[in-house]
Amino acid sequence: MAVLLIAEHDNSALNGVTAKALTAAAAMGSPVHVLVAGQNAKAVAEAAAKLSGVEKVLLADDTLYAHRLAEPLAALLVSLAPGYDAIVGPSTASAKNVLPRVAALLDVMQVSDIIKVVAPDTFERPIYAGNAIQTVKSNDAKKVVTVRTASFAATPEGGSAAIETVGAASDPALSTFVEESIAASDRPELTAAKIIVSGGRAVGSREKFAELIEPLADALGAAVGASRAAVDAGYAPNDWQVGQTGKVVAPELYVALGISGAIQHLAGMKDSKVIVAVNKDEEAPIFQVADYGLVGDINTVIPELKAEIAKVKG
Amino acid sequence: MKILVPVKRVVDYNVKVRVKSDGSGVELANVKMSMNPFDEIAVEEALRLKEAGKATEVIAVSIGPAQASETLRTALAMGADRGILVKTDGVVEPLAVAKILKGVVGEEAPGLVILGKQAIDDDCNQTGQMLAALLGWPQATFASKVVVEDGGALVTREIDGGLQTLKLNGPAIVTTDLRLNEPRYASLPNIMKAKKKPIAEKTPADYGVDVAPRLEVLKTAEPAGRKAGVKVGSVAELVAKLKDEAGVI
Ligand SMILES: Cc1cc2nc3c(=O)[nH]c(=O)nc-3n(C[C@H](O)[C@H](O)[C@H](O)COP(=O)(O)OP(=O)(O)OC[C@H]3O[C@@H](n4cnc5c(N)ncnc54)[C@H](O)[C@@H]3O)c2cc1C
Ligand SMILES: Cc1cc2nc3c(=O)[nH]c(=O)nc-3n(C[C@H](O)[C@H](O)[C@H](O)COP(=O)(O)OP(=O)(O)OC[C@H]3O[C@@H](n4cnc5c(N)ncnc54)[C@H](O)[C@@H]3O)c2cc1C
């Protein structure tokens, strides 16, 4: 089964979720080719070529793909589709945007957000905010699949695949890019971080978020997450939201501070290896999934926690 | 310009669903059903566009069993002008939903279709993109701001790392994210008025769509549970455990 994997990137660097989605793609079959569609994205293609088990990297370098708009990118994928039995992408905003469009153009029912490859045509996927796990078999001739990358280990480097240039497909000219505001940050990305420190409504303000949550995250070398309530209230930017309708994460350590533990939030973090919860309400549902729970006020606990961590880290 | 809003009847977001003991699916008997929360946001956005004079009519459509008409009534009570119920009792996957919606779009010729970004039951996140593909229309998924302007729309989208703004030409598909707006509650007089608003009944066959599922569900299982943890008495104890017992810091 020939598999085409869409690389996630920002034109300059390959995003780490690609190596995780590659693990799922390789479990479905071989050869695996990786598509890098972008503008001035040669470095991305070179990084993808180093991933173990990749047979070939296809580089479509054109202004048309600079922002990976759904319409031209779908046209490109459909033009490449005849050569493949499966088209796979990580469950990122970009792939979730384009792949269903590709699936419909190929008259295929997509399998979304798989957490396990049971067989090349059979997958496990969560439904109802992760309260049930469905095993589904795709009866379509071609498979279109998105991968929940938190559920797969990254494929290591160790390959040296050839890079082949592919021309741009036709431009449907349906939409145009206007602008983008991407926050620059030195912190690890949520979906790649080993430790995540998340704040909830209890934090109280944007200023308190910066004063309490962010320094603790930095002390731990962690990414920062937030509940929907914290994002809706404007304490944290939208792409920090963890949960059913935000990002799904599974770090080594997840620290939930002043978060109640609604099912929609748990859906995004309950597969973390170790969960710590700090909440002043000892009945808060977050404690039902926490390995270590501390009943207390975040305003006093967080500074203490930061000091104690500094101590043990020396 | 007409706006079409597909609304789905789903298990209420407050319900914690249980997997049936025989693995055949989840227990849906007697659970509370509501409109998919993202679809409430879609209805609200359509109504605001109508109130701002950018749209002339808001049409809600639902594909599902007879009870999906309750979901349509909710949309009508919020302020939608009329409803279309495409009645079918079995499972309808996003691809089939998109094909039916394409048929509805053919009949109604809306300038904008606003959908939810995902339904909270199956969490597929596909229908809007699929409809856009089948119609050959532009799409803007995960919208947090929609501005309708001459012959198109300017849409701001929530993407990984920040926000992106796109200009869509001509009739377009928008899917809603959480922060697009806060949906209104239907007032009692509007709930009464909604009872008199028309709901047309159709079937998938009216649109020539075969709804036979492409995905076969082999099994539905409980997720692996987490073992109960411990409460610690102090910050020092917590940090010691993280270091020595869990080895994560
Ligand atoms: C369609 C839909 C999608 C959703 N998607 C998501 C999602 O993706 N992610 C998500 O997170 N939510 C999501 N939600 C929202 C979810 O249902 C909850 O409303 C939300 O997670 C609550 O956030 P919270 O825990 O920060 O706030 P709250 O529930 O208000 O909890 C605050 C907690 O802080 C504690 N507290 C207060 N003060 C202190 C203090 N000083 N010290 C310590 N503890 C304190 C309280 O005891 C309480 O437990 C969604 C909801 C819907 C309807
Ligand atoms: C009671 C029940 C039982 C089910 N059993 C199974 C099963 O056994 N096997 C199985 O594979 N699937 C089953 N499903 C799933 C289902 O038939 C489709 O797969 C699912 O409805 C489409 O996915 P989604 O809603 O997550 O789409 P998404 O793409 O997440 O939905 C996005 C948006 O599309 C629109 N939309 C989607 N569906 C409709 C609709 N019907 N009417 C109007 N607008 C809509 C809404 O605006 C929605 O916000 C069941 C669903 C229900 C409600």
mmCIF file of N, CA and C in Angstrom, chain A residues 7 15 21 33 57 115 124 127 132 144 166 174-175 180 196 235 246 301:
data_model
loop_
_atom_site.group_PDB
_atom_site.id
_atom_site.type_symbol
_atom_site.label_atom_id
_atom_site.label_comp_id
_atom_site.label_asym_id
_atom_site.label_seq_id
_atom_site.Cartn_x
_atom_site.Cartn_y
_atom_site.Cartn_z
ATOM 1 N N ALA A 7 3.351 16.742 5.024
ATOM 2 C CA ALA A 7 4.232 17.303 6.051
ATOM 3 C C ALA A 7 3.613 18.569 6.636
ATOM 4 N N ASN A 15 7.579 20.540 11.212
ATOM 5 C CA ASN A 15 6.985 20.414 12.537
ATOM 6 C C ASN A 15 7.093 18.959 13.016
ATOM 7 N N ALA A 21 3.028 11.390 12.838
ATOM 8 C CA ALA A 21 2.068 10.909 11.840
ATOM 9 C C ALA A 21 2.722 9.874 10.926
ATOM 10 N N HIS A 33 5.681 8.162 0.988
ATOM 11 C CA HIS A 33 6.237 9.390 0.424
ATOM 12 C C HIS A 33 5.714 10.558 1.248
ATOM 13 N N VAL A 57 10.652 12.150 -0.911
ATOM 14 C CA VAL A 57 9.985 13.393 -0.508
ATOM 15 C C VAL A 57 9.585 14.132 -1.778
ATOM 16 N N ILE A 115 -6.231 6.930 16.541
ATOM 17 C CA ILE A 115 -5.289 6.773 17.648
ATOM 18 C C ILE A 115 -4.535 5.445 17.556
ATOM 19 N N GLU A 124 -8.593 2.683 15.125
ATOM 20 C CA GLU A 124 -9.324 3.096 16.312
ATOM 21 C C GLU A 124 -9.375 4.612 16.337
ATOM 22 N N ILE A 127 -14.589 8.878 19.994
ATOM 23 C CA ILE A 127 -15.816 9.646 19.726
ATOM 24 C C ILE A 127 -16.353 10.154 21.067
ATOM 25 N N ALA A 132 -15.674 7.153 24.326
ATOM 26 C CA ALA A 132 -15.795 5.848 23.684
ATOM 27 C C ALA A 132 -14.761 5.777 22.565
ATOM 28 N N VAL A 144 -8.388 8.044 3.263
ATOM 29 C CA VAL A 144 -7.959 9.386 3.649
ATOM 30 C C VAL A 144 -8.078 9.442 5.170
ATOM 31 N N VAL A 166 7.879 18.455 -7.588
ATOM 32 C CA VAL A 166 6.649 18.305 -8.373
ATOM 33 C C VAL A 166 6.113 19.693 -8.702
ATOM 34 N N LEU A 174 -10.132 30.531 -5.721
ATOM 35 C CA LEU A 174 -11.392 30.745 -5.003
ATOM 36 C C LEU A 174 -11.228 31.647 -3.793
ATOM 37 N N SER A 175 -10.009 31.687 -3.257
ATOM 38 C CA SER A 175 -9.803 32.506 -2.064
ATOM 39 C C SER A 175 -8.415 33.112 -2.119
ATOM 40 N N GLU A 180 -1.810 37.049 8.452
ATOM 41 C CA GLU A 180 -1.672 36.029 9.463
ATOM 42 C C GLU A 180 -1.016 36.684 10.660
ATOM 43 N N ILE A 196 3.583 20.274 30.199
ATOM 44 C CA ILE A 196 2.638 21.363 29.911
ATOM 45 C C ILE A 196 2.074 21.888 31.229
ATOM 46 N N TYR A 235 -7.699 35.433 28.856
ATOM 47 C CA TYR A 235 -6.474 35.312 29.664
ATOM 48 C C TYR A 235 -5.337 34.713 28.838
ATOM 49 N N GLY A 246 -10.002 21.945 21.224
ATOM 50 C CA GLY A 246 -8.734 22.644 21.123
ATOM 51 C C GLY A 246 -7.672 21.641 20.736
ATOM 52 N N VAL A 301 -0.002 28.545 46.017
ATOM 53 C CA VAL A 301 0.677 27.298 45.660
ATOM 54 C C VAL A 301 1.694 27.503 44.528
#
